[in-house]
CSV table of C-alpha atoms and ligand atoms in Angstrom, one decimal:
chain,number,residue,atom,x,y,z
A,25,MET,CA,-34.1,-60.1,-46.8
A,26,PRO,CA,-34.7,-61.5,-43.4
A,27,SER,CA,-32.2,-59.9,-40.6
A,28,PRO,CA,-29.6,-62.5,-39.5
A,29,PRO,CA,-29.9,-64.2,-36.3
A,30,LEU,CA,-28.6,-62.5,-33.0
A,31,PHE,CA,-26.2,-64.5,-31.0
A,32,SER,CA,-27.5,-67.2,-28.4
A,33,ARG,CA,-24.5,-66.6,-26.1
A,34,ILE,CA,-22.5,-63.6,-25.6
A,35,LEU,CA,-19.1,-64.1,-23.4
A,36,ILE,CA,-18.4,-61.0,-21.8
A,37,ALA,CA,-14.5,-60.1,-21.6
A,38,ASN,CA,-14.3,-57.5,-18.4
A,39,ARG,CA,-15.4,-56.9,-15.4
A,40,GLY,CA,-16.9,-54.3,-13.0
A,41,GLU,CA,-19.7,-51.7,-14.3
A,42,ILE,CA,-19.3,-52.4,-17.7
A,43,ALA,CA,-19.8,-56.1,-17.8
A,44,LEU,CA,-23.0,-55.5,-15.8
A,45,ARG,CA,-24.1,-52.8,-18.7
A,46,ILE,CA,-23.5,-55.6,-21.2
A,47,ILE,CA,-25.0,-58.4,-19.3
A,48,ARG,CA,-28.3,-56.1,-19.0
A,49,ALA,CA,-28.3,-55.8,-22.7
A,50,CYS,CA,-28.1,-59.3,-23.4
A,51,ARG,CA,-30.7,-59.9,-21.3
A,52,GLU,CA,-33.2,-57.5,-22.5
A,53,MET,CA,-32.3,-59.1,-26.2
A,54,GLY,CA,-32.9,-62.6,-24.8
A,55,ILE,CA,-29.4,-63.5,-25.6
A,56,GLU,CA,-27.6,-65.4,-22.9
A,57,SER,CA,-24.5,-64.0,-21.0
A,58,VAL,CA,-21.6,-65.7,-20.0
A,59,ALA,CA,-19.4,-63.7,-17.5
A,60,VAL,CA,-16.0,-64.2,-16.5
A,61,PHE,CA,-14.3,-63.2,-13.2
A,62,SER,CA,-10.7,-63.3,-11.5
A,63,GLU,CA,-10.0,-64.4,-8.0
A,64,ALA,CA,-10.2,-60.3,-7.0
A,65,ASP,CA,-13.8,-60.4,-8.3
A,66,ARG,CA,-14.9,-64.1,-7.2
A,67,GLY,CA,-18.5,-63.4,-5.5
A,68,ALA,CA,-19.0,-59.9,-6.5
A,69,PRO,CA,-22.6,-59.5,-7.0
A,70,TYR,CA,-23.0,-58.2,-10.6
A,71,LEU,CA,-21.6,-61.8,-11.7
A,72,ARG,CA,-24.8,-63.3,-10.3
A,73,MET,CA,-26.9,-61.4,-13.0
A,74,ALA,CA,-25.2,-63.0,-16.1
A,75,ASP,CA,-26.8,-66.4,-17.1
A,76,ARG,CA,-23.0,-68.2,-15.8
A,77,ALA,CA,-19.7,-67.0,-14.5
A,78,ILE,CA,-16.3,-68.5,-15.2
A,79,CYS,CA,-13.3,-68.1,-12.9
A,80,ILE,CA,-10.1,-67.0,-15.6
A,81,GLY,CA,-7.7,-66.8,-13.2
A,82,ALA,CA,-5.9,-65.0,-10.4
A,83,GLY,CA,-6.0,-61.0,-9.5
A,84,PRO,CA,-3.9,-59.7,-12.0
A,85,ALA,CA,-5.3,-58.6,-15.2
A,86,ALA,CA,-2.1,-60.4,-17.3
A,87,GLU,CA,-3.4,-63.6,-15.6
A,88,SER,CA,-7.3,-63.2,-16.0
A,89,TYR,CA,-9.1,-60.3,-18.2
A,90,LEU,CA,-5.6,-59.7,-20.4
A,91,ASN,CA,-5.2,-63.5,-20.7
A,92,ILE,CA,-6.7,-64.4,-24.5
A,93,PRO,CA,-6.2,-67.8,-24.4
A,94,ARG,CA,-8.3,-68.1,-21.0
A,95,ILE,CA,-10.8,-66.2,-22.1
A,96,ILE,CA,-10.8,-68.0,-25.7
A,97,SER,CA,-10.9,-71.3,-23.6
A,98,ALA,CA,-13.9,-69.7,-21.4
A,99,ALA,CA,-15.9,-69.3,-24.4
A,100,GLU,CA,-15.3,-72.4,-26.0
A,101,ILE,CA,-16.3,-74.2,-23.0
A,102,SER,CA,-19.6,-72.1,-22.6
A,103,ASN,CA,-20.6,-72.0,-26.2
A,104,ALA,CA,-20.5,-68.5,-26.3
A,105,ASP,CA,-20.7,-67.2,-30.2
A,106,ALA,CA,-19.9,-64.0,-29.6
A,107,ILE,CA,-17.5,-62.0,-27.3
A,108,HIS,CA,-18.1,-58.5,-26.3
A,109,PRO,CA,-14.7,-56.8,-25.1
A,110,GLY,CA,-16.1,-53.5,-22.9
A,111,TYR,CA,-13.9,-51.3,-22.7
A,112,GLY,CA,-10.0,-51.3,-21.7
A,113,PHE,CA,-8.3,-54.9,-21.0
A,114,LEU,CA,-8.6,-56.3,-24.5
A,115,ALA,CA,-11.1,-54.0,-26.3
A,116,GLU,CA,-8.5,-52.4,-28.6
A,117,ASN,CA,-6.5,-55.4,-29.1
A,118,ALA,CA,-6.2,-56.2,-33.1
A,119,HIS,CA,-4.3,-59.3,-32.3
A,120,PHE,CA,-7.3,-60.5,-30.1
A,121,ALA,CA,-9.9,-59.7,-32.5
A,122,GLU,CA,-8.0,-61.8,-34.9
A,123,VAL,CA,-7.7,-65.1,-32.7
A,124,CYS,CA,-11.7,-64.6,-31.9
A,125,ARG,CA,-12.0,-64.6,-35.9
A,126,ASP,CA,-9.7,-67.4,-36.2
A,127,CYS,CA,-12.2,-69.7,-33.7
A,128,ARG,CA,-15.1,-68.6,-35.1
A,129,ILE,CA,-16.2,-66.4,-32.4
A,130,GLU,CA,-17.4,-63.1,-33.3
A,131,PHE,CA,-15.8,-60.1,-31.9
A,132,ILE,CA,-18.3,-57.4,-30.9
A,133,GLY,CA,-16.5,-54.6,-32.5
A,134,PRO,CA,-14.7,-53.6,-35.7
A,135,SER,CA,-12.8,-56.0,-37.5
A,136,PRO,CA,-8.7,-56.5,-37.0
A,137,GLU,CA,-7.9,-54.2,-39.8
A,138,ALA,CA,-9.9,-51.4,-39.2
A,139,MET,CA,-8.9,-51.3,-35.4
A,140,ALA,CA,-5.5,-51.8,-36.6
A,141,LYS,CA,-5.8,-49.0,-39.5
A,142,LEU,CA,-7.5,-46.5,-36.8
A,143,GLY,CA,-5.5,-47.9,-33.9
A,144,ASP,CA,-2.0,-46.6,-35.0
A,145,LYS,CA,-2.1,-42.9,-35.2
A,146,VAL,CA,-0.2,-42.3,-38.5
A,147,SER,CA,-2.2,-44.7,-40.3
A,148,CYS,CA,-5.2,-42.9,-39.0
A,149,LYS,CA,-4.1,-39.5,-39.5
A,150,GLN,CA,-3.5,-40.4,-42.8
A,151,THR,CA,-7.2,-41.9,-43.8
A,152,ALA,CA,-8.3,-38.9,-42.1
A,153,ARG,CA,-6.6,-36.7,-44.8
A,154,ALA,CA,-7.8,-38.2,-47.1
A,155,ALA,CA,-11.4,-38.3,-46.0
A,156,LYS,CA,-10.7,-34.9,-45.7
A,157,VAL,CA,-11.2,-34.6,-41.9
A,158,PRO,CA,-9.1,-31.7,-40.4
A,159,VAL,CA,-6.0,-32.9,-38.6
A,160,PHE,CA,-3.2,-31.0,-37.1
A,161,PRO,CA,-0.5,-29.6,-38.9
A,162,GLY,CA,2.5,-31.5,-39.0
A,163,SER,CA,4.7,-34.4,-39.8
A,164,ASP,CA,3.3,-36.6,-43.2
A,165,GLY,CA,3.6,-39.8,-41.4
A,166,ALA,CA,6.1,-41.1,-39.2
A,167,ILE,CA,9.5,-39.0,-38.8
A,168,GLU,CA,12.5,-41.4,-40.3
A,169,ASP,CA,14.5,-38.3,-40.0
A,170,GLU,CA,15.2,-35.9,-37.5
A,171,GLU,CA,16.5,-32.9,-39.7
A,172,VAL,CA,13.2,-33.1,-41.8
A,173,ALA,CA,11.4,-33.1,-38.3
A,174,VAL,CA,13.1,-29.8,-37.4
A,175,GLN,CA,12.1,-28.7,-41.1
A,176,VAL,CA,9.0,-29.2,-40.4
A,177,ALA,CA,8.9,-28.0,-37.1
A,178,GLN,CA,10.4,-24.4,-38.5
A,179,LYS,CA,7.4,-24.5,-41.1
A,180,ILE,CA,4.3,-25.2,-38.7
A,181,GLY,CA,6.0,-23.0,-35.7
A,182,TYR,CA,6.9,-23.9,-32.1
A,183,PRO,CA,5.4,-25.2,-29.9
A,184,VAL,CA,5.3,-28.6,-31.3
A,185,ILE,CA,4.4,-32.0,-30.0
A,186,VAL,CA,6.0,-35.5,-30.7
A,187,LYS,CA,3.5,-38.4,-30.3
A,188,ALA,CA,4.3,-42.1,-30.7
A,189,ALA,CA,2.2,-43.8,-33.5
A,190,ALA,CA,1.3,-46.6,-31.1
A,191,GLY,CA,0.7,-44.4,-28.1
A,192,GLY,CA,-2.5,-42.7,-26.8
A,193,GLY,CA,-4.1,-41.3,-23.9
A,194,GLY,CA,-1.5,-39.2,-23.7
A,195,ARG,CA,1.5,-41.9,-23.2
A,196,GLY,CA,4.4,-40.9,-24.9
A,197,MET,CA,4.4,-37.7,-25.8
A,198,ARG,CA,6.9,-34.5,-25.4
A,199,VAL,CA,6.0,-31.0,-26.2
A,200,ALA,CA,8.8,-28.7,-27.7
A,201,HIS,CA,9.0,-25.3,-27.6
A,202,ASN,CA,12.2,-25.2,-29.6
A,203,GLU,CA,14.7,-27.0,-31.8
A,204,ILE,CA,17.1,-28.4,-28.6
A,205,ALA,CA,13.7,-29.8,-27.1
A,206,LEU,CA,12.6,-31.0,-30.1
A,207,ARG,CA,15.9,-33.3,-30.8
A,208,ALA,CA,15.7,-34.6,-27.3
A,209,GLY,CA,12.0,-35.2,-27.4
A,210,LEU,CA,12.3,-37.3,-30.8
A,211,LYS,CA,14.8,-39.4,-28.8
A,212,SER,CA,12.9,-40.0,-25.8
A,213,ALA,CA,9.7,-40.5,-27.3
A,214,THR,CA,11.2,-43.2,-29.7
A,215,GLN,CA,12.9,-45.1,-26.3
A,216,GLU,CA,9.6,-45.0,-24.3
A,217,ALA,CA,7.3,-45.9,-27.5
A,218,ALA,CA,9.7,-49.1,-28.3
A,219,ALA,CA,9.7,-49.8,-24.9
A,220,ALA,CA,6.3,-49.3,-24.0
A,221,PHE,CA,4.4,-50.6,-27.4
A,222,GLY,CA,7.0,-52.3,-29.2
A,223,ASN,CA,6.9,-49.8,-31.7
A,224,GLY,CA,9.4,-46.6,-31.8
A,225,ALA,CA,7.5,-44.6,-34.2
A,226,VAL,CA,6.5,-41.1,-33.5
A,227,TYR,CA,5.3,-38.0,-35.5
A,228,ILE,CA,5.1,-34.3,-34.5
A,229,GLU,CA,2.3,-31.9,-35.2
A,230,LYS,CA,1.5,-28.1,-33.9
A,231,PHE,CA,0.6,-28.1,-30.0
A,232,LEU,CA,-2.5,-26.5,-29.4
A,233,GLU,CA,-2.3,-24.9,-25.9
A,234,ARG,CA,-5.6,-24.3,-24.9
A,235,ALA,CA,-8.2,-26.5,-26.0
A,236,ARG,CA,-11.4,-28.7,-25.2
A,237,HIS,CA,-11.8,-32.2,-25.7
A,238,VAL,CA,-14.8,-32.9,-27.7
A,239,GLU,CA,-15.6,-36.2,-29.3
A,240,VAL,CA,-17.9,-37.5,-31.7
A,241,GLN,CA,-19.7,-40.9,-30.7
A,242,VAL,CA,-20.1,-42.9,-34.1
A,243,LEU,CA,-21.6,-46.5,-35.4
A,244,GLY,CA,-21.3,-48.6,-38.2
A,245,ASP,CA,-22.7,-51.7,-40.0
A,246,LYS,CA,-21.6,-54.1,-42.1
A,247,GLN,CA,-23.7,-53.2,-45.0
A,248,GLY,CA,-21.5,-49.8,-45.2
A,249,ASN,CA,-23.8,-47.4,-43.3
A,250,ALA,CA,-22.4,-44.7,-40.9
A,251,VAL,CA,-23.9,-42.3,-38.5
A,252,HIS,CA,-22.8,-40.2,-35.9
A,253,LEU,CA,-24.7,-39.5,-32.5
A,254,TYR,CA,-23.4,-36.1,-32.0
A,255,GLU,CA,-20.6,-34.9,-29.4
A,256,ARG,CA,-19.7,-35.2,-25.7
A,257,ASP,CA,-17.5,-32.8,-24.4
A,258,CYS,CA,-14.8,-34.1,-21.6
A,259,SER,CA,-12.8,-31.6,-21.2
A,260,VAL,CA,-12.7,-31.8,-17.3
A,261,GLN,CA,-10.0,-34.5,-16.7
A,262,ARG,CA,-6.7,-34.8,-14.6
A,263,ARG,CA,-3.7,-36.7,-16.0
A,264,HIS,CA,-5.9,-38.1,-19.1
A,265,GLN,CA,-8.3,-39.5,-16.8
A,266,LYS,CA,-12.0,-37.8,-17.5
A,267,LEU,CA,-13.8,-36.8,-14.1
A,268,ILE,CA,-16.8,-35.3,-16.2
A,269,GLU,CA,-18.6,-35.7,-19.5
A,270,GLU,CA,-21.6,-34.1,-21.0
A,271,ALA,CA,-23.5,-33.6,-24.3
A,272,PRO,CA,-24.0,-31.2,-26.0
A,273,GLY,CA,-20.9,-29.7,-25.7
A,274,PRO,CA,-21.3,-26.1,-24.1
A,275,GLY,CA,-21.8,-23.2,-26.5
A,276,ILE,CA,-20.9,-25.1,-29.5
A,277,ASP,CA,-22.1,-23.6,-32.6
A,278,PRO,CA,-24.3,-25.8,-34.5
A,279,LYS,CA,-22.5,-25.1,-37.8
A,280,LYS,CA,-19.5,-26.2,-36.0
A,281,ARG,CA,-21.3,-29.2,-34.4
A,282,GLU,CA,-22.6,-30.4,-37.6
A,283,GLU,CA,-19.0,-30.2,-39.3
A,284,VAL,CA,-17.3,-32.1,-36.5
A,285,CYS,CA,-20.1,-34.8,-36.2
A,286,LYS,CA,-20.1,-35.3,-40.0
A,287,SER,CA,-16.3,-35.3,-40.4
A,288,ALA,CA,-16.0,-38.2,-37.6
A,289,ALA,CA,-18.8,-40.4,-39.7
A,290,ARG,CA,-16.9,-40.0,-42.7
A,291,LEU,CA,-13.7,-40.8,-40.9
A,292,ILE,CA,-15.2,-44.4,-40.0
A,293,ARG,CA,-17.0,-44.6,-43.2
A,294,ALA,CA,-13.6,-44.4,-45.2
A,295,ALA,CA,-12.3,-47.0,-42.6
A,296,ASN,CA,-15.0,-49.1,-43.5
A,297,TYR,CA,-16.0,-49.5,-40.0
A,298,HIS,CA,-18.9,-51.6,-38.1
A,299,GLY,CA,-19.9,-51.3,-34.4
A,300,ALA,CA,-19.0,-48.1,-32.1
A,301,ALA,CA,-16.4,-46.0,-32.2
A,302,THR,CA,-15.5,-42.6,-30.8
A,303,VAL,CA,-13.5,-40.2,-32.6
A,304,GLU,CA,-12.0,-37.5,-30.7
A,305,PHE,CA,-10.9,-34.0,-31.4
A,306,LEU,CA,-9.2,-30.4,-29.8
A,307,MET,CA,-11.1,-27.7,-30.5
A,308,ASP,CA,-9.6,-24.1,-30.1
A,309,GLU,CA,-11.2,-21.1,-28.9
A,310,LYS,CA,-12.3,-20.2,-32.5
A,311,GLN,CA,-14.0,-23.7,-32.7
A,312,ASN,CA,-11.6,-24.9,-35.5
A,313,PHE,CA,-11.4,-28.6,-34.6
A,314,TYR,CA,-8.6,-31.4,-35.2
A,315,LEU,CA,-8.4,-35.1,-35.2
A,316,LEU,CA,-6.5,-36.5,-32.0
A,317,GLU,CA,-7.4,-40.3,-32.3
A,318,VAL,CA,-10.3,-42.9,-32.7
A,319,ASN,CA,-11.2,-45.2,-29.8
A,320,THR,CA,-12.4,-48.3,-31.6
A,321,ARG,CA,-14.4,-49.4,-28.6
A,322,VAL,CA,-17.2,-48.6,-26.2
A,323,GLN,CA,-16.5,-45.6,-24.1
A,324,VAL,CA,-17.0,-45.3,-20.5
A,325,GLU,CA,-19.4,-42.4,-21.2
A,326,HIS,CA,-21.5,-43.7,-23.6
A,327,PRO,CA,-24.7,-43.5,-21.6
A,328,VAL,CA,-24.3,-39.6,-22.0
A,329,THR,CA,-25.2,-39.8,-25.4
A,330,GLU,CA,-27.5,-42.7,-24.7
A,331,LEU,CA,-29.4,-40.4,-22.3
A,332,ILE,CA,-29.9,-37.3,-25.2
A,333,THR,CA,-30.4,-39.6,-28.2
A,334,GLY,CA,-32.8,-42.2,-26.8
A,335,ILE,CA,-30.1,-45.0,-28.5
A,336,ASP,CA,-29.1,-47.9,-26.6
A,337,ILE,CA,-25.5,-48.1,-27.8
A,338,VAL,CA,-24.3,-51.5,-26.4
A,339,ARG,CA,-27.6,-53.1,-28.0
A,340,THR,CA,-26.9,-51.7,-31.4
A,341,MET,CA,-23.4,-52.7,-31.1
A,342,ILE,CA,-24.4,-56.4,-30.5
A,343,GLU,CA,-27.2,-56.0,-33.6
A,344,ALA,CA,-24.1,-54.7,-36.1
A,345,ALA,CA,-21.9,-57.5,-35.0
A,346,ALA,CA,-24.7,-59.9,-35.9
A,347,GLY,CA,-24.8,-58.5,-39.5
A,348,ARG,CA,-28.0,-56.5,-38.8
A,349,PRO,CA,-28.1,-53.5,-40.4
A,350,LEU,CA,-28.3,-50.0,-38.3
A,351,PRO,CA,-32.2,-49.3,-37.6
A,352,PHE,CA,-32.0,-45.6,-37.8
A,353,ARG,CA,-30.9,-43.3,-40.5
A,354,GLN,CA,-28.9,-40.1,-39.7
A,355,ARG,CA,-31.7,-37.9,-39.9
A,356,ASP,CA,-33.8,-40.4,-37.5
A,357,ILE,CA,-31.0,-39.2,-34.7
A,358,VAL,CA,-32.3,-35.9,-32.7
A,359,THR,CA,-31.1,-34.9,-29.6
A,360,ARG,CA,-33.0,-33.9,-26.5
A,361,GLY,CA,-31.8,-32.0,-23.2
A,362,HIS,CA,-28.7,-32.4,-21.7
A,363,ALA,CA,-27.0,-34.8,-20.1
A,364,ILE,CA,-24.0,-35.2,-17.7
A,365,GLU,CA,-21.9,-38.2,-16.0
A,366,CYS,CA,-19.5,-37.6,-12.8
A,367,ARG,CA,-17.3,-40.7,-12.9
A,368,ILE,CA,-17.2,-41.8,-8.8
A,369,ASN,CA,-14.0,-43.3,-8.1
A,370,ALA,CA,-12.8,-45.3,-5.2
A,371,GLU,CA,-9.8,-42.3,-4.5
A,372,ASP,CA,-9.3,-39.3,-2.3
A,373,PRO,CA,-9.2,-36.1,-3.6
A,374,ALA,CA,-7.8,-34.6,-0.8
A,375,ARG,CA,-4.7,-37.0,-1.0
A,376,ASN,CA,-3.8,-36.1,-4.6
A,377,PHE,CA,-6.1,-39.1,-5.5
A,378,ALA,CA,-4.9,-41.9,-3.7
A,379,PRO,CA,-6.5,-45.0,-4.6
A,380,SER,CA,-9.2,-45.8,-1.5
A,381,PRO,CA,-10.2,-49.9,-1.8
A,382,GLY,CA,-12.1,-51.8,0.3
A,383,ALA,CA,-15.4,-52.8,1.8
A,384,ILE,CA,-18.4,-50.5,1.4
A,385,THR,CA,-20.8,-50.4,4.2
A,386,ARG,CA,-23.2,-48.1,3.4
A,387,PHE,CA,-24.3,-47.9,-0.7
A,388,GLU,CA,-27.2,-45.2,-0.9
A,389,PRO,CA,-27.4,-44.1,-4.6
A,390,PRO,CA,-29.9,-41.4,-5.5
A,391,GLY,CA,-32.7,-41.8,-7.9
A,392,GLY,CA,-35.7,-39.7,-8.8
A,393,PRO,CA,-36.3,-38.4,-11.9
A,394,GLY,CA,-33.8,-38.1,-14.9
A,395,VAL,CA,-30.9,-39.7,-12.9
A,396,ARG,CA,-29.2,-42.9,-14.1
A,397,VAL,CA,-26.7,-44.7,-11.9
A,398,ASP,CA,-24.5,-47.4,-13.8
A,399,THR,CA,-22.6,-49.4,-11.0
A,400,HIS,CA,-21.9,-52.8,-10.3
A,401,ALA,CA,-21.2,-51.5,-6.0
A,402,VAL,CA,-23.6,-52.4,-3.4
A,403,THR,CA,-23.6,-52.2,0.4
A,404,GLY,CA,-21.3,-55.0,1.3
A,405,TYR,CA,-19.3,-54.6,-2.2
A,406,ARG,CA,-15.5,-54.8,-1.7
A,407,VAL,CA,-13.3,-52.7,-4.0
A,408,PRO,CA,-10.5,-54.3,-4.9
A,409,THR,CA,-7.2,-53.3,-5.5
A,410,ASN,CA,-5.8,-54.9,-8.5
A,411,TYR,CA,-8.2,-52.7,-11.4
A,412,ASP,CA,-8.9,-48.7,-12.0
A,413,SER,CA,-10.7,-47.1,-9.1
A,414,MET,CA,-14.0,-46.2,-11.1
A,415,ILE,CA,-17.0,-47.9,-8.9
A,416,CYS,CA,-20.0,-45.7,-10.2
A,417,LYS,CA,-21.1,-43.2,-13.2
A,418,LEU,CA,-23.6,-40.9,-11.9
A,419,LEU,CA,-25.6,-39.5,-14.9
A,420,VAL,CA,-28.6,-37.1,-15.0
A,421,HIS,CA,-30.5,-35.8,-17.6
A,422,ALA,CA,-32.8,-32.5,-17.9
A,423,ASP,CA,-34.0,-30.0,-20.5
A,424,ASP,CA,-30.9,-27.7,-20.8
A,425,ARG,CA,-27.5,-28.0,-19.0
A,426,GLU,CA,-28.3,-25.3,-15.9
A,427,ARG,CA,-31.3,-27.7,-14.9
A,428,ALA,CA,-28.6,-30.8,-15.3
A,429,ILE,CA,-26.4,-29.3,-13.0
A,430,ALA,CA,-28.7,-28.8,-10.3
A,431,ARG,CA,-29.9,-32.0,-10.9
A,432,MET,CA,-26.7,-33.5,-10.7
A,433,SER,CA,-26.0,-30.9,-7.6
A,434,ARG,CA,-28.6,-32.9,-6.1
A,435,ALA,CA,-28.3,-35.9,-6.8
A,436,LEU,CA,-24.5,-35.9,-5.1
A,437,ARG,CA,-26.0,-34.8,-2.1
A,438,GLU,CA,-28.3,-38.1,-2.0
A,439,PHE,CA,-25.4,-40.5,-3.0
A,440,VAL,CA,-24.0,-42.0,0.3
A,441,ILE,CA,-20.9,-44.1,0.1
A,442,GLU,CA,-18.9,-45.1,3.2
A,443,PRO,CA,-16.4,-45.3,4.7
A,444,ILE,CA,-14.2,-45.3,1.6
A,445,LYS,CA,-13.0,-41.9,0.2
A,446,THR,CA,-14.6,-41.3,-3.3
A,447,THR,CA,-14.3,-38.3,-5.9
A,448,ILE,CA,-18.2,-37.4,-4.5
A,449,PRO,CA,-16.8,-34.3,-2.4
A,450,LEU,CA,-14.9,-33.2,-5.7
A,451,HIS,CA,-18.0,-33.2,-8.1
A,452,ARG,CA,-20.1,-31.6,-5.4
A,453,GLU,CA,-17.8,-28.7,-5.6
A,454,LEU,CA,-17.2,-28.5,-9.4
A,455,MET,CA,-21.5,-28.2,-9.5
A,456,ASN,CA,-21.0,-25.1,-7.6
A,457,ASP,CA,-17.7,-23.7,-9.7
A,458,ALA,CA,-18.7,-20.8,-11.5
A,459,GLY,CA,-16.2,-21.7,-14.2
A,460,PHE,CA,-17.8,-25.3,-15.0
A,461,SER,CA,-21.2,-23.6,-14.7
A,462,ARG,CA,-20.1,-20.9,-17.5
A,463,GLY,CA,-19.2,-24.1,-19.5
A,464,GLY,CA,-16.8,-24.3,-22.2
A,465,VAL,CA,-14.1,-25.0,-19.9
A,466,ASP,CA,-10.4,-26.2,-21.5
A,467,ILE,CA,-8.7,-29.5,-20.7
A,468,HIS,CA,-6.0,-27.8,-18.0
A,469,TYR,CA,-9.0,-26.3,-16.3
A,470,LEU,CA,-9.2,-29.0,-13.4
A,471,GLU,CA,-6.1,-29.2,-13.1
A,472,ARG,CA,-5.7,-25.4,-12.2
A,473,LEU,CA,-8.6,-25.5,-9.9
A,474,LEU,CA,-6.7,-28.6,-7.8
A,475,LYS,CA,-3.9,-26.1,-7.3
A,476,LYS,CA,-5.7,-23.7,-6.2
B,525,MV4,C1,-2.6,-32.7,-27.9
B,525,MV4,C2,-2.6,-31.5,-27.6
B,525,MV4,C3,-2.1,-30.5,-28.2
B,525,MV4,N1,-1.9,-30.4,-29.4
B,525,MV4,N2,-2.3,-32.7,-29.7
B,525,MV4,C4,-3.4,-35.6,-24.7
B,525,MV4,C5,-3.8,-37.4,-25.0
B,525,MV4,C6,-3.7,-37.6,-26.7
B,525,MV4,N3,-5.1,-38.3,-26.9
B,525,MV4,C7,-3.6,-36.3,-27.1
B,525,MV4,N4,-3.6,-35.5,-26.1
B,525,MV4,C8,-3.3,-34.0,-26.6
B,525,MV4,N5,-2.7,-34.0,-27.8
B,525,MV4,C9,-2.1,-31.6,-30.0
B,525,MV4,N6,-1.5,-31.0,-31.6
B,525,MV4,C10,-2.8,-31.4,-26.1
B,525,MV4,C11,-3.1,-32.8,-25.5
B,525,MV4,C12,-3.6,-32.9,-24.4
B,525,MV4,C13,-5.2,-33.8,-24.0
B,525,MV4,C14,-5.8,-33.8,-24.7
B,525,MV4,C15,-7.3,-34.3,-24.5
B,525,MV4,C16,-7.4,-34.2,-23.1
B,525,MV4,C17,-6.5,-33.9,-22.1
B,525,MV4,C18,-5.2,-33.5,-22.4
B,525,MV4,C19,-4.4,-33.3,-21.8
B,525,MV4,C20,-3.2,-32.7,-22.0
B,525,MV4,C21,-2.8,-32.7,-23.4
């Protein structure tokens, strides 16, 4: 059977480094790229790397990168046959995926149905249970009766956590150590979720105090194939913002690795998923793991997995959206060495991570063996105030974790960004930190370290 044609033109509904990452994939695939930009990003150098760039509105995201009619208009004007949403903005908006379908523009990601099923944490958990993917003990679905919630909590034992079905990334959660706190938490979480997401459904589960964040990269095609690309450990985070990601997860037992990765692939197969997804888990000290949520997009940290597997995740997403079968089977996917990513944000770690926007007068990224720099920044680039503060992802790949840390330490020493403040000094410290070097730190490690 002849393989379906790739797209002729892809519109990229995003900005910054991920827009550039997608522009580069398009160029390598012989696909024209259409960038869109807000007034705040006008003139940014990465826009010149696309075949065309279209202004879609004012700086605030609601008037540009989140504005569905403007993005669809840009796609129609430029005759794009597909839209890549990147991460953030509209990437996990099932309504947007549906609008794309109605306009006969291919959304490079899952179907709106698969996105909605996995995006709602209650239905995601139900799908997981049916697919024998480990989930935290807790309520069967959304809480309809406070008294039932109290009974469930008594059965599973405190502490419990109240979560919003429509939440994610830590929003709308409450931890309760007793019945009084649970009753209060149910009320406030419901109110917060209704206001923030327009959906007040909440559920409860056992709260795990010390855990690692382990997530599995998966890829699916429209023929029903699904594979995993192994795990990443993203435990080094502050206020739900990841700072460092790495793969493989340090010290994870090969049998546990196999189990968690196979579970993730099973879940997306059960959801009839195509495109890239990340299945997030919490892992306890005994390496028991429990599903947290599924991210139905390409993630910031996808290059970590690209480095250890040699697979181009953005290219594969585009191929899958075009209807091509995955070009590899599970047994073809092998990993080599160790990769680490440091997120370089325009923030001042010495001042509680206050944003530090402005013009960069010196931008001198590191190079040499095993170094990858994913960034849209250059000397003369001005970091706008409107968007998130990540300006660069610095990645290294080496034969093992120790060498990867040494390589990252070396690369961070070479890196010069002036005069704005960045997270580079913090990363330099972390590469020398005994706890991080040992490996296997939990999700609260960085916040404890910062308090010292
Ligand atoms: C949890 C948990 C402990 N136990 N669920 C935070 C974000 C969202 N993805 C889920 N989160 C958590 N869910 C149970 N049952 C602890 C967290 C959590 C967390 C998870 C991953 C990475 C960082 C975190 C920081 C604080 C809390």
